[in-house]
Protein backbone atom coordinates (compact mmCIF):
# COMPACT_ATOMS: atom_id res chain seq x y z
CA UNK A 1 0.00 0.00 0.00
CA UNK A 2 2.80 2.38 0.91
CA UNK A 3 4.60 1.65 -2.36
CA UNK A 4 1.40 2.20 -4.36
CA UNK A 5 0.76 5.64 -2.86
CA UNK A 6 4.40 6.57 -3.37
CA UNK A 7 3.99 5.67 -7.04
CA UNK A 8 0.82 7.77 -7.27
CA UNK A 9 2.85 10.63 -5.88
CA UNK A 10 5.45 10.17 -8.58
CA UNK A 11 2.82 10.08 -11.30
CA UNK A 12 1.67 13.60 -10.43
CA UNK A 13 3.23 15.76 -13.07
CA UNK A 14 2.56 19.41 -12.45
CA UNK A 15 0.26 22.09 -13.77
CA UNK A 16 -0.11 20.76 -17.33
CA UNK A 17 -1.25 17.43 -15.93
CA UNK A 18 -3.69 19.23 -13.61
CA UNK A 19 -5.02 21.37 -16.48
CA UNK A 20 -5.61 18.27 -18.63
CA UNK A 21 -7.50 16.54 -15.78
CA UNK A 22 -9.51 19.71 -15.12
CA UNK A 23 -10.11 20.39 -18.81
CA UNK A 24 -9.04 24.01 -18.37
CA UNK A 25 -5.73 25.87 -18.50
CA UNK A 26 -5.91 28.89 -16.20
CA UNK A 27 -3.57 31.72 -17.16
CA UNK A 28 -3.00 34.84 -15.07
CA UNK A 29 -2.64 38.10 -16.97
CA UNK A 30 -3.11 41.83 -16.63
CA UNK A 31 -4.92 42.65 -19.88
CA UNK A 32 -3.57 46.18 -20.33
CA UNK A 33 -0.50 45.40 -22.42
CA UNK A 34 -1.07 46.21 -26.09
CA UNK A 35 -0.81 44.31 -28.42
CA UNK A 36 -0.20 41.21 -26.24
CA UNK A 37 -3.29 41.26 -24.02
CA UNK A 38 -5.96 43.96 -24.09
CA UNK A 39 -9.71 44.30 -23.77
CA UNK A 40 -11.75 45.17 -26.85
CA UNK A 41 -14.99 47.18 -26.97
CA UNK A 42 -17.02 44.02 -26.40
CA UNK A 43 -15.06 43.29 -23.23
CA UNK A 44 -13.16 40.36 -24.73
CA UNK A 45 -9.47 39.89 -23.98
CA UNK A 46 -7.54 39.71 -27.23
CA UNK A 47 -3.95 39.98 -28.44
CA UNK A 48 -0.78 38.30 -29.63
CA UNK A 49 -0.13 36.41 -26.39
CA UNK A 50 -3.82 35.53 -26.04
CA UNK A 51 -3.69 33.87 -29.49
CA UNK A 52 -0.51 32.01 -28.55
CA UNK A 53 -2.21 30.79 -25.36
CA UNK A 54 -5.30 29.70 -27.31
CA UNK A 55 -3.03 27.60 -29.54
CA UNK A 56 -1.31 26.20 -26.45
CA UNK A 57 -4.61 25.23 -24.78
CA UNK A 58 -5.78 23.65 -28.04
CA UNK A 59 -2.61 21.54 -28.22
CA UNK A 60 -3.28 20.49 -24.62
CA UNK A 61 -6.86 19.63 -25.53
CA UNK A 62 -8.30 21.96 -22.89
CA UNK A 63 -10.23 25.22 -22.62
CA UNK A 64 -8.36 28.45 -21.92
CA UNK A 65 -9.41 30.51 -18.92
CA UNK A 66 -7.86 33.97 -18.55
CA UNK A 67 -7.64 35.18 -14.97
CA UNK A 68 -7.33 38.99 -14.81
CA UNK A 69 -4.76 39.91 -12.18
CA UNK A 70 -3.02 43.20 -11.41
CA UNK A 71 0.57 43.09 -12.59
CA UNK A 72 1.98 44.02 -9.23
CA UNK A 73 0.54 40.91 -7.55
CA UNK A 74 0.87 38.42 -10.37
CA UNK A 75 3.80 36.37 -9.00
CA UNK A 76 2.21 35.98 -5.53
CA UNK A 77 -1.05 34.98 -7.28
CA UNK A 78 0.76 32.20 -9.20
CA UNK A 79 2.44 31.01 -6.00
CA UNK A 80 -0.92 30.83 -4.19
CA UNK A 81 -2.58 28.85 -7.03
CA UNK A 82 -4.94 31.50 -8.38
CA UNK A 83 -4.03 30.09 -11.82
CA UNK A 84 -1.58 27.64 -13.42
CA UNK A 85 0.75 29.90 -15.35
CA UNK A 86 1.61 33.56 -15.92
CA UNK A 87 1.12 34.75 -19.50
CA UNK A 88 1.37 38.50 -19.19
CA UNK A 89 4.18 39.85 -21.33
CA UNK A 90 6.49 39.11 -18.46
CA UNK A 91 10.15 39.89 -18.86
CA UNK A 92 12.38 37.05 -17.74
CA UNK A 93 14.57 38.82 -15.22
CA UNK A 94 17.13 37.07 -13.04
CA UNK A 95 15.43 38.55 -9.97
CA UNK A 96 12.02 37.09 -10.90
CA UNK A 97 13.70 33.84 -11.93
CA UNK A 98 14.77 33.36 -8.31
CA UNK A 99 11.05 33.08 -7.44
CA UNK A 100 9.55 31.29 -10.47
CA UNK A 101 10.54 29.24 -13.52
CA UNK A 102 10.29 30.64 -17.02
CA UNK A 103 9.62 28.93 -20.34
CA UNK A 104 11.71 29.63 -23.40
CA UNK A 105 11.05 33.26 -24.40
CA UNK A 106 8.33 33.84 -27.01
CA UNK A 107 9.68 37.25 -28.10
CA UNK A 108 12.41 39.72 -27.17
CA UNK A 109 11.62 43.38 -26.46
CA UNK A 110 13.33 46.29 -24.72
CA UNK A 111 12.61 49.58 -22.99
CA UNK A 112 11.86 52.65 -25.10
CA UNK A 113 10.65 56.19 -24.37
CA UNK A 114 7.64 58.30 -25.23
CA UNK A 115 8.56 61.91 -24.55
CA UNK A 116 6.69 65.18 -24.34
CA UNK A 117 6.66 66.80 -27.78
CA UNK A 118 8.34 70.00 -26.51
CA UNK A 119 11.40 67.95 -25.54
CA UNK A 120 12.12 66.86 -29.10
CA UNK A 121 15.82 67.44 -29.78
CA UNK A 122 16.58 68.07 -26.07
CA UNK A 123 16.15 64.41 -25.07
CA UNK A 124 17.95 62.04 -27.39
CA UNK A 125 18.34 59.06 -25.04
CA UNK A 126 17.36 57.92 -21.55
CA UNK A 127 20.67 59.33 -20.32
CA UNK A 128 19.49 62.87 -21.07
CA UNK A 129 16.52 62.33 -18.70
CA UNK A 130 18.74 61.53 -15.74
CA UNK A 131 18.25 64.90 -14.04
CA UNK A 132 16.08 65.99 -11.09
CA UNK A 133 14.24 68.49 -13.29
CA UNK A 134 12.57 65.71 -15.34
CA UNK A 135 9.45 63.77 -14.38
CA UNK A 136 9.16 60.23 -15.70
CA UNK A 137 6.38 57.63 -15.52
CA UNK A 138 5.87 53.90 -15.99
CA UNK A 139 3.65 51.12 -14.65
CA UNK A 140 4.00 49.81 -11.10
CA UNK A 141 5.76 46.46 -10.81
CA UNK A 142 7.14 46.38 -14.33
CA UNK A 143 10.61 46.37 -15.76
CA UNK A 144 9.86 49.91 -17.00
CA UNK A 145 9.68 50.96 -13.35
CA UNK A 146 12.80 48.96 -12.42
CA UNK A 147 14.80 50.47 -15.28
CA UNK A 148 13.56 54.00 -14.49
CA UNK A 149 14.76 53.65 -10.89
CA UNK A 150 18.05 52.07 -11.88
CA UNK A 151 19.15 53.88 -15.04
CA UNK A 152 17.30 57.20 -14.69
CA UNK A 153 17.54 57.42 -10.91
CA UNK A 154 18.00 61.20 -10.68
CA UNK A 155 14.68 62.00 -12.38
CA UNK A 156 11.42 62.27 -10.38
CA UNK A 157 9.54 59.00 -10.83
CA UNK A 158 5.78 58.39 -10.67
CA UNK A 159 4.36 54.86 -11.05
CA UNK A 160 0.84 54.18 -12.35
CA UNK A 161 -1.34 51.07 -12.03
CA UNK A 162 -2.32 51.47 -15.66
CA UNK A 163 -0.11 52.13 -18.69
CA UNK A 164 -2.70 54.36 -20.35
CA UNK A 165 -2.82 56.84 -17.44
CA UNK A 166 0.97 57.05 -17.42
CA UNK A 167 1.00 57.85 -21.15
CA UNK A 168 -1.75 60.46 -20.69
CA UNK A 169 0.42 62.34 -18.18
CA UNK A 170 3.01 62.80 -20.91
CA UNK A 171 0.42 63.76 -23.55
CA UNK A 172 -0.99 66.35 -21.12
CA UNK A 173 2.47 67.68 -20.28
CA UNK A 174 2.34 66.68 -16.60
CA UNK A 175 5.25 64.30 -17.12
CA UNK A 176 8.21 64.46 -19.48
CA UNK A 177 8.57 60.81 -20.43
CA UNK A 178 6.97 57.36 -20.23
CA UNK A 179 9.37 54.45 -20.14
CA UNK A 180 8.02 51.11 -21.37
CA UNK A 181 8.37 48.06 -23.59
CA UNK A 182 8.80 48.88 -27.30
CA UNK A 183 5.73 47.04 -28.69
CA UNK A 184 3.39 48.85 -26.27
CA UNK A 185 4.85 52.24 -27.18
CA UNK A 186 4.47 51.54 -30.91
CA UNK A 187 0.70 51.16 -30.39
CA UNK A 188 0.47 54.01 -27.84
CA UNK A 189 2.16 56.58 -30.09
CA UNK A 190 -0.27 55.76 -32.91
CA UNK A 191 -3.25 56.04 -30.56
CA UNK A 192 -2.07 59.41 -29.21
CA UNK A 193 -2.06 60.82 -32.74
CA UNK A 194 0.73 62.23 -34.86
CA UNK A 195 2.74 65.00 -33.21
CA UNK A 196 1.39 64.52 -29.68
CA UNK A 197 4.32 62.44 -28.47
CA UNK A 198 7.87 61.78 -29.61
CA UNK A 199 8.87 58.12 -29.75
CA UNK A 200 12.50 57.24 -29.06
CA UNK A 201 12.09 53.78 -30.50
CA UNK A 202 15.57 52.29 -30.12
CA UNK A 203 15.32 49.73 -27.25
CA UNK A 204 18.03 50.19 -24.63
CA UNK A 205 17.47 47.03 -22.57
CA UNK A 206 17.36 43.32 -23.49
CA UNK A 207 14.07 41.75 -22.34
CA UNK A 208 12.98 38.25 -23.29
CA UNK A 209 9.25 37.73 -22.55
CA UNK A 210 8.30 34.27 -21.33
CA UNK A 211 5.59 32.25 -19.56
CA UNK A 212 5.98 31.97 -15.79
CA UNK A 213 5.56 28.64 -13.99
CA UNK A 214 5.96 27.51 -10.43
CA UNK A 215 9.39 26.44 -9.31
CA UNK A 216 10.05 22.71 -9.44
CA UNK A 217 7.45 22.00 -12.14
CA UNK A 218 9.86 20.66 -14.74
CA UNK A 219 7.27 18.39 -16.36
CA UNK A 220 5.19 21.40 -17.37
CA UNK A 221 8.26 23.34 -18.42
CA UNK A 222 9.17 20.43 -20.68
CA UNK A 223 5.69 20.43 -22.26
CA UNK A 224 5.53 24.20 -22.76
CA UNK A 225 9.05 24.41 -24.21
CA UNK A 226 8.47 21.54 -26.62
CA UNK A 227 5.19 23.14 -27.68
CA UNK A 228 7.07 26.42 -28.25
CA UNK A 229 9.64 24.65 -30.40
CA UNK A 230 6.84 23.08 -32.46
CA UNK A 231 4.86 26.30 -33.10
CA UNK A 232 8.00 28.27 -33.89
CA UNK A 233 8.76 25.84 -36.71
CA UNK A 234 5.37 24.75 -38.07
CA UNK A 235 4.11 28.21 -39.10
CA UNK A 236 1.75 28.74 -36.13
CA UNK A 237 3.93 31.34 -34.41
CA UNK A 238 4.62 33.14 -37.67
CA UNK A 239 0.92 33.36 -38.55
CA UNK A 240 -0.05 34.71 -35.12
CA UNK A 241 2.87 37.15 -35.07
CA UNK A 242 1.98 38.50 -38.53
CA UNK A 243 -1.61 39.13 -37.37
CA UNK A 244 -0.55 41.43 -34.51
CA UNK A 245 2.72 42.94 -35.71
CA UNK A 246 2.15 44.36 -39.14
CA UNK A 247 5.23 45.39 -41.00
N1 LIG B 1 7.58 43.32 -19.80
C1 LIG B 1 7.27 44.17 -18.70
C2 LIG B 1 7.53 43.45 -17.39
O1 LIG B 1 7.69 42.29 -17.34
C3 LIG B 1 5.85 44.71 -18.74
C4 LIG B 1 4.78 43.68 -18.83
C5 LIG B 1 3.42 44.25 -18.52
N2 LIG B 1 2.40 43.28 -18.72
C6 LIG B 1 1.08 43.53 -18.63
N3 LIG B 1 0.28 42.54 -18.87
N4 LIG B 1 0.62 44.71 -18.31
O2 LIG B 1 7.54 44.04 -16.37
Short mmCIF file of N, CA and C and ligand atoms in Angstrom, two decimals, residues 29-33 37 71 88-91 96 109 111 139 141-144 146 163 180-181 207 209, ligand 1:
data_model
loop_
_atom_site.label_atom_id
_atom_site.label_comp_id
_atom_site.label_asym_id
_atom_site.label_seq_id
_atom_site.Cartn_x
_atom_site.Cartn_y
_atom_site.Cartn_z
N UNK A 29 -3.16 36.98 -16.18
CA UNK A 29 -2.64 38.10 -16.97
C UNK A 29 -3.30 39.41 -16.57
N UNK A 30 -2.57 40.48 -16.83
CA UNK A 30 -3.11 41.83 -16.63
C UNK A 30 -3.37 42.37 -18.04
N UNK A 31 -4.63 42.37 -18.47
CA UNK A 31 -4.92 42.65 -19.88
C UNK A 31 -4.89 44.13 -20.25
N UNK A 32 -3.72 44.75 -20.03
CA UNK A 32 -3.57 46.18 -20.33
C UNK A 32 -2.38 46.41 -21.25
N UNK A 33 -1.80 45.33 -21.76
CA UNK A 33 -0.50 45.40 -22.42
C UNK A 33 -0.65 45.17 -23.93
N UNK A 37 -2.02 41.58 -24.69
CA UNK A 37 -3.29 41.26 -24.02
C UNK A 37 -4.00 42.56 -23.72
N UNK A 71 -0.79 43.51 -12.29
CA UNK A 71 0.57 43.09 -12.59
C UNK A 71 1.45 42.99 -11.35
N UNK A 88 1.71 37.08 -19.32
CA UNK A 88 1.37 38.50 -19.19
C UNK A 88 2.48 39.42 -19.68
N UNK A 89 3.10 39.02 -20.79
CA UNK A 89 4.18 39.85 -21.33
C UNK A 89 5.31 40.00 -20.35
N UNK A 90 5.53 38.96 -19.55
CA UNK A 90 6.49 39.11 -18.46
C UNK A 90 7.93 38.95 -18.92
N UNK A 91 8.72 39.96 -18.59
CA UNK A 91 10.15 39.89 -18.86
C UNK A 91 10.80 38.89 -17.94
N UNK A 96 13.28 37.85 -10.90
CA UNK A 96 12.02 37.09 -10.90
C UNK A 96 12.29 35.59 -11.00
N UNK A 109 11.93 41.95 -26.35
CA UNK A 109 11.62 43.38 -26.46
C UNK A 109 12.67 44.18 -25.68
N UNK A 111 13.21 48.31 -23.41
CA UNK A 111 12.61 49.58 -22.99
C UNK A 111 12.82 50.66 -24.04
N UNK A 139 4.69 51.88 -15.35
CA UNK A 139 3.65 51.12 -14.65
C UNK A 139 4.26 50.40 -13.45
N UNK A 141 5.42 47.88 -10.80
CA UNK A 141 5.76 46.46 -10.81
C UNK A 141 6.37 45.94 -12.09
N UNK A 142 6.59 46.84 -13.05
CA UNK A 142 7.14 46.38 -14.33
C UNK A 142 8.63 46.65 -14.44
N UNK A 143 9.20 46.10 -15.49
CA UNK A 143 10.61 46.37 -15.76
C UNK A 143 10.82 47.84 -16.15
N UNK A 144 9.77 48.47 -16.70
CA UNK A 144 9.86 49.91 -17.00
C UNK A 144 10.18 50.67 -15.72
N UNK A 146 11.48 49.36 -12.94
CA UNK A 146 12.80 48.96 -12.42
C UNK A 146 13.92 49.71 -13.15
N UNK A 163 -1.00 51.53 -17.69
CA UNK A 163 -0.11 52.13 -18.69
C UNK A 163 -0.73 53.38 -19.31
N UNK A 180 8.75 52.39 -21.28
CA UNK A 180 8.02 51.11 -21.37
C UNK A 180 8.51 50.26 -22.54
N UNK A 181 8.00 49.02 -22.56
CA UNK A 181 8.37 48.06 -23.59
C UNK A 181 8.04 48.60 -24.99
N UNK A 207 15.12 42.35 -23.16
CA UNK A 207 14.07 41.75 -22.34
C UNK A 207 13.33 40.62 -23.04
N UNK A 209 10.55 37.94 -23.21
CA UNK A 209 9.25 37.73 -22.55
C UNK A 209 8.95 36.24 -22.57
N1 LIG B 1 7.58 43.32 -19.80
C1 LIG B 1 7.27 44.17 -18.70
C2 LIG B 1 7.53 43.45 -17.39
O1 LIG B 1 7.69 42.29 -17.34
C3 LIG B 1 5.85 44.71 -18.74
C4 LIG B 1 4.78 43.68 -18.83
C5 LIG B 1 3.42 44.25 -18.52
N2 LIG B 1 2.40 43.28 -18.72
C6 LIG B 1 1.08 43.53 -18.63
N3 LIG B 1 0.28 42.54 -18.87
N4 LIG B 1 0.62 44.71 -18.31
O2 LIG B 1 7.54 44.04 -16.37
#
